[in-house]
Amino acid sequence: MGWRPAQPEPSPHAGHRERLRDRAEAGGLTALPDYELLELYLFRSIPRGDVKPTAKALLARFGSLEAALGASIAELMTVKGVGRGVATDLKLLQEATLRIGRQTVRKRTVISSWNALLAYVRVALANEPREQFRVLFLDKKNQLIADEIQNQGTVDHAPVYPREVMRRALELSASNLILVHNHPSGDPTPSGADIDMTRQIVDAGRTLKIGVHDHLVVGREGVASFKALGLF
């Protein structure tokens, strides 16, 4: 018999990967817990080895799948098993989710797709480490013209200038606005400063016939609506 090269040993984790894929195909992805969904995604980034510890470590470190995807590349790389390539892949998944959410909001009037809007702002802002103030500019039919970051600040403050908000609204020929900002503390309860700033923007818009539909405050614990709270 002639010489034959040694065959590579099968990976001890190959069977687990196949079984997880089979379960996903048979029962659907929605039936999988978060750590297994994350495992399936990590199979693409880490072609060999056991990724279950990495998936569980990500969820333990950040608390949820949403928070893990919202973490920065530097933060993700603090988790054992997560290199720059894996961290970038996770951020790509978050960006794809954001773009899908933004497209969903754009296709219909914002008022009629309110649940989609709330889901979108949560993905965009719930896990931001610094306060960020955004404005959704709407046309006369309440369809989204633009979603723009007006300012970024510290862990508890982002300066907002009503005149700058109105100047941009006029540039875009916007008829209505929805204000959005986040509370990195996690608690979306509006502060006194939030209420004062909102009233200033509402007053500035009134003279220009630009309406403010709502101000949404986003935190890990949920989304607070000024309108629902009767704050204006």
CSV table of C-alpha atoms in Angstrom, one decimal:
chain,number,residue,atom,x,y,z
A,1,MET,CA,0.0,0.0,0.0
A,2,GLY,CA,1.2,3.5,-0.8
A,3,TRP,CA,1.8,6.2,1.7
A,4,ARG,CA,-1.2,8.4,2.5
A,5,PRO,CA,-1.1,11.7,4.3
A,6,ALA,CA,-2.6,11.8,7.7
A,7,GLN,CA,-6.2,13.0,7.7
A,8,PRO,CA,-7.0,16.0,10.0
A,9,GLU,CA,-8.8,15.1,13.2
A,10,PRO,CA,-12.4,16.2,13.1
A,11,SER,CA,-13.1,19.1,15.4
A,12,PRO,CA,-14.7,18.1,18.7
A,13,HIS,CA,-17.1,21.1,18.3
A,14,ALA,CA,-18.2,20.3,14.7
A,15,GLY,CA,-21.0,18.1,15.9
A,16,HIS,CA,-22.4,20.8,18.3
A,17,ARG,CA,-22.3,23.3,15.5
A,18,GLU,CA,-24.2,21.0,13.1
A,19,ARG,CA,-26.8,20.1,15.8
A,20,LEU,CA,-27.4,23.8,16.6
A,21,ARG,CA,-27.8,24.6,12.9
A,22,ASP,CA,-30.2,21.6,12.5
A,23,ARG,CA,-32.3,22.9,15.5
A,24,ALA,CA,-32.4,26.4,14.0
A,25,GLU,CA,-33.6,25.0,10.7
A,26,ALA,CA,-36.2,22.7,12.2
A,27,GLY,CA,-37.6,25.0,14.9
A,28,GLY,CA,-36.9,28.4,13.6
A,29,LEU,CA,-34.5,31.0,14.8
A,30,THR,CA,-37.1,32.6,17.1
A,31,ALA,CA,-37.1,29.5,19.3
A,32,LEU,CA,-33.4,29.9,20.2
A,33,PRO,CA,-32.3,31.6,23.4
A,34,ASP,CA,-30.1,34.7,22.9
A,35,TYR,CA,-26.9,32.9,23.6
A,36,GLU,CA,-27.5,30.3,20.9
A,37,LEU,CA,-28.6,32.9,18.4
A,38,LEU,CA,-25.3,34.7,19.2
A,39,GLU,CA,-23.4,31.4,18.8
A,40,LEU,CA,-24.8,30.9,15.3
A,41,TYR,CA,-23.7,34.3,14.3
A,42,LEU,CA,-20.2,33.8,15.8
A,43,PHE,CA,-19.8,30.6,13.8
A,44,ARG,CA,-19.2,32.9,10.8
A,45,SER,CA,-16.6,35.0,12.6
A,46,ILE,CA,-14.9,32.2,14.4
A,47,PRO,CA,-14.9,29.2,12.0
A,48,ARG,CA,-13.3,26.7,14.5
A,49,GLY,CA,-13.6,26.1,18.2
A,50,ASP,CA,-16.3,26.4,20.9
A,51,VAL,CA,-18.0,29.8,20.7
A,52,LYS,CA,-20.6,29.1,23.4
A,53,PRO,CA,-18.3,30.5,26.2
A,54,THR,CA,-17.8,33.6,24.1
A,55,ALA,CA,-21.5,34.1,23.5
A,56,LYS,CA,-22.3,33.6,27.1
A,57,ALA,CA,-19.5,35.9,28.2
A,58,LEU,CA,-20.8,38.7,25.9
A,59,LEU,CA,-24.3,38.4,27.4
A,60,ALA,CA,-22.9,38.3,31.0
A,61,ARG,CA,-20.7,41.3,30.4
A,62,PHE,CA,-23.3,43.6,28.8
A,63,GLY,CA,-26.5,42.1,30.2
A,64,SER,CA,-28.5,41.5,26.9
A,65,LEU,CA,-28.1,40.9,23.2
A,66,GLU,CA,-29.2,44.5,22.5
A,67,ALA,CA,-26.6,45.9,24.9
A,68,ALA,CA,-23.8,43.7,23.5
A,69,LEU,CA,-24.5,44.9,19.9
A,70,GLY,CA,-24.7,48.5,21.2
A,71,ALA,CA,-21.3,48.3,22.9
A,72,SER,CA,-18.2,49.9,21.3
A,73,ILE,CA,-15.5,47.9,19.5
A,74,ALA,CA,-13.1,48.7,22.4
A,75,GLU,CA,-15.7,47.5,25.0
A,76,LEU,CA,-16.4,44.3,23.0
A,77,MET,CA,-12.7,43.5,22.8
A,78,THR,CA,-12.6,43.3,26.6
A,79,VAL,CA,-14.5,40.0,26.4
A,80,LYS,CA,-12.3,36.9,26.2
A,81,GLY,CA,-12.4,35.4,22.7
A,82,VAL,CA,-13.5,38.7,21.0
A,83,GLY,CA,-10.9,40.1,18.8
A,84,ARG,CA,-11.2,43.2,16.5
A,85,GLY,CA,-12.6,41.1,13.6
A,86,VAL,CA,-15.4,39.6,15.8
A,87,ALA,CA,-16.1,43.0,17.4
A,88,THR,CA,-16.4,44.6,13.9
A,89,ASP,CA,-18.8,41.8,12.8
A,90,LEU,CA,-21.0,42.4,15.8
A,91,LYS,CA,-21.1,46.2,15.0
A,92,LEU,CA,-22.0,45.3,11.4
A,93,LEU,CA,-25.0,43.4,12.7
A,94,GLN,CA,-26.1,46.4,14.8
A,95,GLU,CA,-25.7,48.8,11.8
A,96,ALA,CA,-27.8,46.4,9.6
A,97,THR,CA,-30.5,46.4,12.3
A,98,LEU,CA,-30.5,50.2,12.5
A,99,ARG,CA,-30.8,50.6,8.7
A,100,ILE,CA,-33.6,48.1,8.5
A,101,GLY,CA,-35.4,50.0,11.3
A,102,ARG,CA,-34.8,53.3,9.7
A,103,GLN,CA,-36.2,52.0,6.3
A,104,THR,CA,-39.3,50.7,8.0
A,105,VAL,CA,-39.9,54.1,9.6
A,106,ARG,CA,-39.3,55.9,6.3
A,107,LYS,CA,-41.8,53.8,4.3
A,108,ARG,CA,-44.9,55.0,6.3
A,109,THR,CA,-45.9,58.1,8.1
A,110,VAL,CA,-44.1,58.1,11.5
A,111,ILE,CA,-47.4,58.5,13.4
A,112,SER,CA,-48.8,55.3,11.9
A,113,SER,CA,-45.6,53.4,12.5
A,114,TRP,CA,-45.1,54.5,16.1
A,115,ASN,CA,-44.1,51.0,17.4
A,116,ALA,CA,-41.5,50.7,14.7
A,117,LEU,CA,-40.2,54.1,15.6
A,118,LEU,CA,-39.9,53.2,19.3
A,119,ALA,CA,-38.1,50.0,18.4
A,120,TYR,CA,-35.7,52.0,16.1
A,121,VAL,CA,-34.8,54.7,18.7
A,122,ARG,CA,-34.2,52.0,21.3
A,123,VAL,CA,-31.8,50.1,19.1
A,124,ALA,CA,-30.1,53.4,18.2
A,125,LEU,CA,-29.8,55.0,21.6
A,126,ALA,CA,-30.6,52.7,24.6
A,127,ASN,CA,-27.0,51.6,25.0
A,128,GLU,CA,-25.1,54.8,24.0
A,129,PRO,CA,-22.5,55.6,26.7
A,130,ARG,CA,-22.9,59.4,26.2
A,131,GLU,CA,-25.9,61.5,26.0
A,132,GLN,CA,-27.0,62.2,22.4
A,133,PHE,CA,-29.6,64.5,21.1
A,134,ARG,CA,-31.3,63.7,17.8
A,135,VAL,CA,-34.1,65.2,15.8
A,136,LEU,CA,-36.5,63.5,13.4
A,137,PHE,CA,-37.5,66.0,10.7
A,138,LEU,CA,-40.9,65.3,9.2
A,139,ASP,CA,-42.8,66.7,6.1
A,140,LYS,CA,-46.4,67.8,6.0
A,141,LYS,CA,-47.5,64.1,5.7
A,142,ASN,CA,-45.4,63.2,8.8
A,143,GLN,CA,-43.1,61.1,6.7
A,144,LEU,CA,-39.4,61.1,7.7
A,145,ILE,CA,-37.2,63.5,5.9
A,146,ALA,CA,-34.1,63.0,8.0
A,147,ASP,CA,-32.9,61.6,11.3
A,148,GLU,CA,-29.9,63.7,12.5
A,149,ILE,CA,-27.7,63.9,15.5
A,150,GLN,CA,-27.7,67.5,16.6
A,151,ASN,CA,-25.3,67.1,19.5
A,152,GLN,CA,-23.4,64.6,21.6
A,153,GLY,CA,-22.3,65.3,25.1
A,154,THR,CA,-21.2,63.7,28.4
A,155,VAL,CA,-22.7,60.9,30.4
A,156,ASP,CA,-25.5,63.2,31.6
A,157,HIS,CA,-25.7,66.2,29.4
A,158,ALA,CA,-25.8,67.1,25.7
A,159,PRO,CA,-26.2,70.8,24.9
A,160,VAL,CA,-29.1,71.7,22.7
A,161,TYR,CA,-29.7,75.1,20.9
A,162,PRO,CA,-33.3,75.7,19.8
A,163,ARG,CA,-32.3,78.2,17.1
A,164,GLU,CA,-30.0,75.6,15.5
A,165,VAL,CA,-32.8,73.0,15.6
A,166,MET,CA,-35.1,75.4,13.8
A,167,ARG,CA,-32.5,76.6,11.4
A,168,ARG,CA,-32.0,73.0,10.3
A,169,ALA,CA,-35.8,72.4,10.1
A,170,LEU,CA,-36.1,75.4,7.7
A,171,GLU,CA,-33.2,74.1,5.6
A,172,LEU,CA,-35.0,70.7,5.2
A,173,SER,CA,-38.4,72.3,4.8
A,174,ALA,CA,-39.7,70.3,7.7
A,175,SER,CA,-43.2,70.8,9.0
A,176,ASN,CA,-42.9,68.8,12.2
A,177,LEU,CA,-40.3,67.4,14.5
A,178,ILE,CA,-39.8,64.6,17.0
A,179,LEU,CA,-37.1,65.2,19.5
A,180,VAL,CA,-35.1,62.2,20.8
A,181,HIS,CA,-32.3,61.9,23.3
A,182,ASN,CA,-31.0,59.2,25.6
A,183,HIS,CA,-30.2,58.8,29.3
A,184,PRO,CA,-27.0,56.7,29.7
A,185,SER,CA,-28.0,56.1,33.3
A,186,GLY,CA,-30.8,53.8,31.9
A,187,ASP,CA,-33.7,55.6,33.5
A,188,PRO,CA,-35.7,57.4,30.8
A,189,THR,CA,-37.6,59.7,33.2
A,190,PRO,CA,-37.4,63.3,31.9
A,191,SER,CA,-35.4,65.7,34.0
A,192,GLY,CA,-36.3,69.3,34.8
A,193,ALA,CA,-33.7,70.4,32.3
A,194,ASP,CA,-35.2,68.1,29.6
A,195,ILE,CA,-38.6,69.7,30.2
A,196,ASP,CA,-37.3,73.3,30.0
A,197,MET,CA,-35.3,72.6,26.8
A,198,THR,CA,-38.3,71.0,25.2
A,199,ARG,CA,-40.5,74.0,25.9
A,200,GLN,CA,-37.9,76.3,24.4
A,201,ILE,CA,-37.9,74.3,21.2
A,202,VAL,CA,-41.7,74.2,21.1
A,203,ASP,CA,-41.9,77.9,21.6
A,204,ALA,CA,-39.3,78.5,18.9
A,205,GLY,CA,-41.2,76.3,16.5
A,206,ARG,CA,-44.5,77.9,17.1
A,207,THR,CA,-43.4,81.2,15.7
A,208,LEU,CA,-42.2,79.4,12.5
A,209,LYS,CA,-45.3,77.1,12.3
A,210,ILE,CA,-43.1,74.1,12.9
A,211,GLY,CA,-44.7,71.6,15.2
A,212,VAL,CA,-43.1,69.3,17.8
A,213,HIS,CA,-45.0,66.0,17.9
A,214,ASP,CA,-43.2,64.5,20.9
A,215,HIS,CA,-39.9,64.2,22.8
A,216,LEU,CA,-38.8,60.7,23.4
A,217,VAL,CA,-36.3,59.9,26.1
A,218,VAL,CA,-34.5,56.6,25.7
A,219,GLY,CA,-32.9,54.4,28.3
A,220,ARG,CA,-32.2,50.8,28.9
A,221,GLU,CA,-35.3,50.6,31.0
A,222,GLY,CA,-37.6,51.8,28.2
A,223,VAL,CA,-38.7,54.9,26.3
A,224,ALA,CA,-40.5,57.8,27.9
A,225,SER,CA,-42.9,60.0,25.8
A,226,PHE,CA,-43.4,63.6,26.8
A,227,LYS,CA,-46.8,63.5,25.0
A,228,ALA,CA,-47.9,60.4,26.9
A,229,LEU,CA,-46.7,61.9,30.2
A,230,GLY,CA,-48.7,65.1,29.5
A,231,LEU,CA,-45.6,67.3,29.6
A,232,PHE,CA,-46.7,69.4,26.6
